[in-house]
PDB file of C-alpha atoms in Angstrom:
ATOM      1  CA  MET A 246      75.698  59.353 109.371  1.00 51.00           C
ATOM      2  CA  ASN A 247      75.075  57.717 112.713  1.00 67.00           C
ATOM      3  CA  GLU A 248      74.137  59.701 115.786  1.00 73.00           C
ATOM      4  CA  THR A 249      77.508  59.562 117.603  1.00 77.00           C
ATOM      5  CA  MET A 250      79.332  60.779 114.482  1.00 72.00           C
ATOM      6  CA  GLU A 251      76.784  63.553 114.105  1.00 75.00           C
ATOM      7  CA  ILE A 252      77.248  64.646 117.733  1.00 77.00           C
ATOM      8  CA  GLU A 253      81.036  64.538 117.346  1.00 82.00           C
ATOM      9  CA  THR A 254      80.835  66.531 114.103  1.00 82.00           C
ATOM     10  CA  LYS A 255      78.573  69.075 115.786  1.00 83.00           C
ATOM     11  CA  GLN A 256      81.000  69.429 118.721  1.00 87.00           C
ATOM     12  CA  ASN A 257      83.939  69.874 116.324  1.00 88.00           C
ATOM     13  CA  LEU A 258      81.947  72.433 114.359  1.00 88.00           C
ATOM     14  CA  ILE A 259      81.119  74.411 117.515  1.00 89.00           C
ATOM     15  CA  ALA A 260      84.792  74.298 118.564  1.00 92.00           C
ATOM     16  CA  VAL A 261      85.903  75.617 115.157  1.00 92.00           C
ATOM     17  CA  MET A 262      83.297  78.374 115.253  1.00 92.00           C
ATOM     18  CA  GLN A 263      84.406  79.374 118.756  1.00 94.00           C
ATOM     19  CA  GLN A 264      87.996  79.577 117.455  1.00 95.00           C
ATOM     20  CA  GLU A 265      86.717  81.761 114.600  1.00 94.00           C
ATOM     21  CA  ASN A 266      84.878  83.897 117.130  1.00 94.00           C
ATOM     22  CA  GLU A 267      88.032  84.418 119.212  1.00 95.00           C
ATOM     23  CA  LEU A 268      90.112  85.080 116.101  1.00 95.00           C
ATOM     24  CA  LEU A 269      87.585  87.654 114.919  1.00 94.00           C
ATOM     25  CA  ASP A 270      88.021  89.521 118.223  1.00 94.00           C
ATOM     26  CA  VAL A 271      91.751  89.786 117.487  1.00 95.00           C
ATOM     27  CA  ILE A 272      91.094  90.752 113.849  1.00 94.00           C
ATOM     28  CA  LEU A 273      88.693  93.520 114.903  1.00 93.00           C
ATOM     29  CA  GLU A 274      91.267  94.831 117.368  1.00 94.00           C
ATOM     30  CA  GLN A 275      93.935  94.765 114.641  1.00 93.00           C
ATOM     31  CA  GLN A 276      91.613  96.595 112.239  1.00 92.00           C
ATOM     32  CA  SER A 277      91.206  99.351 114.818  1.00 91.00           C
ATOM     33  CA  VAL A 278      95.003  99.596 115.084  1.00 92.00           C
ATOM     34  CA  LEU A 279      95.195  99.754 111.286  1.00 90.00           C
ATOM     35  CA  HIS A 280      92.631 102.564 111.150  1.00 88.00           C
ATOM     36  CA  GLU A 281      94.474 104.433 113.903  1.00 90.00           C
ATOM     37  CA  CYS A 282      97.810 104.061 112.055  1.00 89.00           C
ATOM     38  CA  VAL A 283      96.326 105.430 108.835  1.00 87.00           C
ATOM     39  CA  SER A 284      94.678 108.400 110.531  1.00 86.00           C
ATOM     40  CA  GLN A 285      97.849 109.196 112.514  1.00 90.00           C
ATOM     41  CA  LYS A 286     100.065 108.562 109.451  1.00 86.00           C
ATOM     42  CA  ASP A 287     102.247 106.118 111.399  1.00 88.00           C
ATOM     43  CA  TRP A 288     103.497 104.211 108.348  1.00 86.00           C
ATOM     44  CA  GLU A 289     105.986 101.945 110.103  1.00 90.00           C
ATOM     45  CA  ARG A 290     103.394 100.735 112.593  1.00 91.00           C
ATOM     46  CA  LEU A 291     100.919 100.430 109.709  1.00 89.00           C
ATOM     47  CA  GLU A 292     103.173  97.949 107.908  1.00 91.00           C
ATOM     48  CA  GLY A 293     103.369  95.785 111.026  1.00 91.00           C
ATOM     49  CA  ALA A 294      99.607  95.983 111.537  1.00 91.00           C
ATOM     50  CA  MET A 295      98.991  94.961 107.929  1.00 91.00           C
ATOM     51  CA  ALA A 296     101.378  92.005 108.246  1.00 93.00           C
ATOM     52  CA  ASN A 297      99.642  90.900 111.468  1.00 93.00           C
ATOM     53  CA  LEU A 298      96.240  91.262 109.826  1.00 92.00           C
ATOM     54  CA  GLN A 299      97.371  89.136 106.872  1.00 93.00           C
ATOM     55  CA  VAL A 300      98.519  86.334 109.190  1.00 95.00           C
ATOM     56  CA  LEU A 301      95.220  86.496 111.084  1.00 94.00           C
ATOM     57  CA  SER A 302      93.248  86.462 107.832  1.00 93.00           C
ATOM     58  CA  ASP A 303      95.125  83.383 106.650  1.00 94.00           C
ATOM     59  CA  LYS A 304      94.299  81.608 109.919  1.00 95.00           C
ATOM     60  CA  PHE A 305      90.646  82.591 109.544  1.00 94.00           C
ATOM     61  CA  VAL A 306      90.528  81.224 105.993  1.00 93.00           C
ATOM     62  CA  GLU A 307      91.881  77.891 107.276  1.00 95.00           C
ATOM     63  CA  LEU A 308      89.258  77.776 110.032  1.00 93.00           C
ATOM     64  CA  GLU A 309      86.527  78.739 107.583  1.00 92.00           C
ATOM     65  CA  SER A 310      87.529  75.897 105.242  1.00 92.00           C
ATOM     66  CA  GLU A 311      87.386  73.496 108.171  1.00 91.00           C
ATOM     67  CA  ARG A 312      84.005  74.886 109.242  1.00 89.00           C
ATOM     68  CA  THR A 313      82.634  74.526 105.731  1.00 88.00           C
ATOM     69  CA  ALA A 314      83.743  70.913 105.527  1.00 87.00           C
ATOM     70  CA  LEU A 315      82.203  70.110 108.919  1.00 84.00           C
ATOM     71  CA  SER A 316      78.914  71.876 108.231  1.00 81.00           C
ATOM     72  CA  GLU A 317      78.094  70.144 104.931  1.00 80.00           C
ATOM     73  CA  ASN A 318      75.641  67.763 106.581  1.00 71.00           C
ATOM     74  CA  ILE A 319      74.312  70.044 109.317  1.00 72.00           C
ATOM     75  CA  VAL A 320      71.686  72.775 109.040  1.00 66.00           C
ATOM     76  CA  LEU A 321      73.435  75.543 110.981  1.00 61.00           C
ATOM     77  CA  ALA A 322      70.653  78.040 111.633  1.00 56.00           C
ATOM     78  CA  ALA A 323      68.164  75.382 112.783  1.00 64.00           C
ATOM     79  CA  ASP A 324      70.458  73.819 115.380  1.00 71.00           C
ATOM     80  CA  THR A 325      69.974  75.317 118.855  1.00 79.00           C
ATOM     81  CA  ASP A 326      73.537  74.502 119.959  1.00 80.00           C
ATOM     82  CA  ILE A 327      75.171  76.058 116.899  1.00 83.00           C
ATOM     83  CA  ALA A 328      72.883  79.066 116.338  1.00 83.00           C
ATOM     84  CA  PRO A 329      74.279  81.297 119.162  1.00 88.00           C
ATOM     85  CA  VAL A 330      77.901  80.808 118.069  1.00 89.00           C
ATOM     86  CA  LEU A 331      76.936  81.313 114.434  1.00 87.00           C
ATOM     87  CA  THR A 332      75.172  84.555 115.340  1.00 90.00           C
ATOM     88  CA  GLN A 333      78.277  85.831 117.162  1.00 92.00           C
ATOM     89  CA  VAL A 334      80.546  84.986 114.234  1.00 92.00           C
ATOM     90  CA  ARG A 335      78.216  86.639 111.721  1.00 92.00           C
ATOM     91  CA  GLY A 336      77.904  89.748 113.880  1.00 94.00           C
ATOM     92  CA  LYS A 337      81.664  90.102 114.176  1.00 93.00           C
ATOM     93  CA  LEU A 338      82.086  89.556 110.442  1.00 92.00           C
ATOM     94  CA  GLN A 339      79.584  92.361 109.865  1.00 94.00           C
ATOM     95  CA  ARG A 340      81.501  94.656 112.232  1.00 93.00           C
ATOM     96  CA  SER A 341      84.703  93.813 110.369  1.00 92.00           C
ATOM     97  CA  LYS A 342      83.037  94.651 107.063  1.00 93.00           C
ATOM     98  CA  ILE A 343      81.860  98.010 108.435  1.00 92.00           C
ATOM     99  CA  GLU A 344      85.366  98.808 109.735  1.00 90.00           C
ATOM    100  CA  ASN A 345      86.860  97.984 106.323  1.00 89.00           C
ATOM    101  CA  HIS A 346      84.299 100.176 104.588  1.00 92.00           C
ATOM    102  CA  ALA A 347      84.999 103.098 106.913  1.00 89.00           C
ATOM    103  CA  LEU A 348      88.729 102.795 106.291  1.00 88.00           C
ATOM    104  CA  ASN A 349      88.208 102.615 102.517  1.00 89.00           C
ATOM    105  CA  VAL A 350      86.015 105.723 102.561  1.00 91.00           C
ATOM    106  CA  TYR A 351      88.650 107.579 104.595  1.00 88.00           C
ATOM    107  CA  ILE A 352      91.411 106.573 102.174  1.00 87.00           C
ATOM    108  CA  LYS A 353      89.364 107.470  99.073  1.00 89.00           C
ATOM    109  CA  THR A 354      88.424 110.860 100.521  1.00 90.00           C
ATOM    110  CA  THR A 355      92.018 111.633 101.474  1.00 86.00           C
ATOM    111  CA  ARG A 356      93.316 110.549  98.082  1.00 85.00           C
ATOM    112  CA  LYS A 357      90.708 112.662  96.282  1.00 87.00           C
ATOM    113  CA  PHE A 358      91.650 115.676  98.415  1.00 86.00           C
ATOM    114  CA  LEU A 359      95.370 115.189  97.755  1.00 81.00           C
ATOM    115  CA  GLN A 360      94.741 114.711  94.018  1.00 79.00           C
ATOM    116  CA  GLY A 361      92.932 118.057  94.006  1.00 80.00           C
ATOM    117  CA  VAL A 362      95.813 119.741  95.836  1.00 77.00           C
ATOM    118  CA  PHE A 363      98.392 118.277  93.457  1.00 72.00           C
ATOM    119  CA  ASP A 364      96.299 119.216  90.417  1.00 71.00           C
ATOM    120  CA  SER A 365      96.324 122.815  91.668  1.00 72.00           C
ATOM    121  CA  VAL A 366      99.951 122.977  92.783  1.00 70.00           C
ATOM    122  CA  VAL A 367     101.910 120.780  90.390  1.00 64.00           C
ATOM    123  CA  PRO A 368     102.047 122.099  86.832  1.00 60.00           C
ATOM    124  CA  GLN A 369     100.653 119.832  84.147  1.00 60.00           C
ATOM    125  CA  ARG A 370     103.591 118.460  82.165  1.00 56.00           C
ATOM    126  CA  ARG A 371     101.729 116.198  79.779  1.00 57.00           C
ATOM    127  CA  ASN A 372      99.115 116.759  77.155  1.00 63.00           C
ATOM    128  CA  THR A 373      95.524 116.330  78.187  1.00 69.00           C
ATOM    129  CA  LEU A 374      94.286 112.755  77.743  1.00 71.00           C
ATOM    130  CA  TYR A 375      90.672 111.890  77.050  1.00 76.00           C
ATOM    131  CA  SER A 376      88.760 108.662  77.573  1.00 80.00           C
ATOM    132  CA  ARG A 377      86.511 107.002  74.965  1.00 84.00           C
ATOM    133  CA  THR A 378      83.561 108.876  76.397  1.00 88.00           C
ATOM    134  CA  GLY A 379      85.312 112.231  76.087  1.00 82.00           C
ATOM    135  CA  LYS A 380      86.080 112.778  79.759  1.00 82.00           C
ATOM    136  CA  ILE A 381      89.479 114.095  80.826  1.00 77.00           C
ATOM    137  CA  ILE A 382      91.663 111.367  82.315  1.00 75.00           C
ATOM    138  CA  ARG A 383      93.524 112.571  85.368  1.00 68.00           C
ATOM    139  CA  PRO A 384      97.170 111.583  85.476  1.00 63.00           C
ATOM    140  CA  GLU A 385      98.379 109.606  88.483  1.00 62.00           C
ATOM    141  CA  LEU A 386     100.177 111.493  91.221  1.00 57.00           C
ATOM    142  CA  SER A 387     103.643 112.450  90.087  1.00 59.00           C
ATOM    143  CA  SER A 388     106.718 112.759  92.257  1.00 62.00           C
ATOM    144  CA  LEU A 389     107.183 116.018  94.089  1.00 59.00           C
ATOM    145  CA  VAL A 390     110.302 117.088  95.972  1.00 63.00           C
ATOM    146  CA  LEU A 391     109.916 119.542  98.837  1.00 65.00           C
ATOM    147  CA  ASN A 392     112.795 121.619 100.114  1.00 68.00           C
ATOM    148  CA  GLN A 393     111.855 121.118 103.733  1.00 67.00           C
ATOM    149  CA  VAL A 394     112.601 118.611 106.465  1.00 64.00           C
ATOM    150  CA  MET A 395     109.519 117.113 108.098  1.00 57.00           C
TER     151      MET A 395
END
């Protein structure tokens, strides 16, 4: 690859990574909205936030494919022009991963709590099922009708 093509490729790569960086800011903001919706049990707003996050994720995947194609012939970490942008993108990806993990832990904990409540409150209608290892298999949550308006 000649030098002018390499410089042009590097500039395109930096531009794509800056777009990823800006998109990650929006994704992180949307993840915070998603977490807020789940904790406040605002299901309608949650659906919108999830749809927005899906669109943003699709855009990021497109940019990432473009970045991968551009970076095939360039050593990213060794380049002084690319390294700062790469560091920002990686840091924001790590923050996004942490936010996802926190949300997953919250959902798992809440589900486990609710499963315990339903196991105590809802009578068992089926026979007890056992796994191959002899452990009791918990049935999935069954429907429950409350005589109260919320």
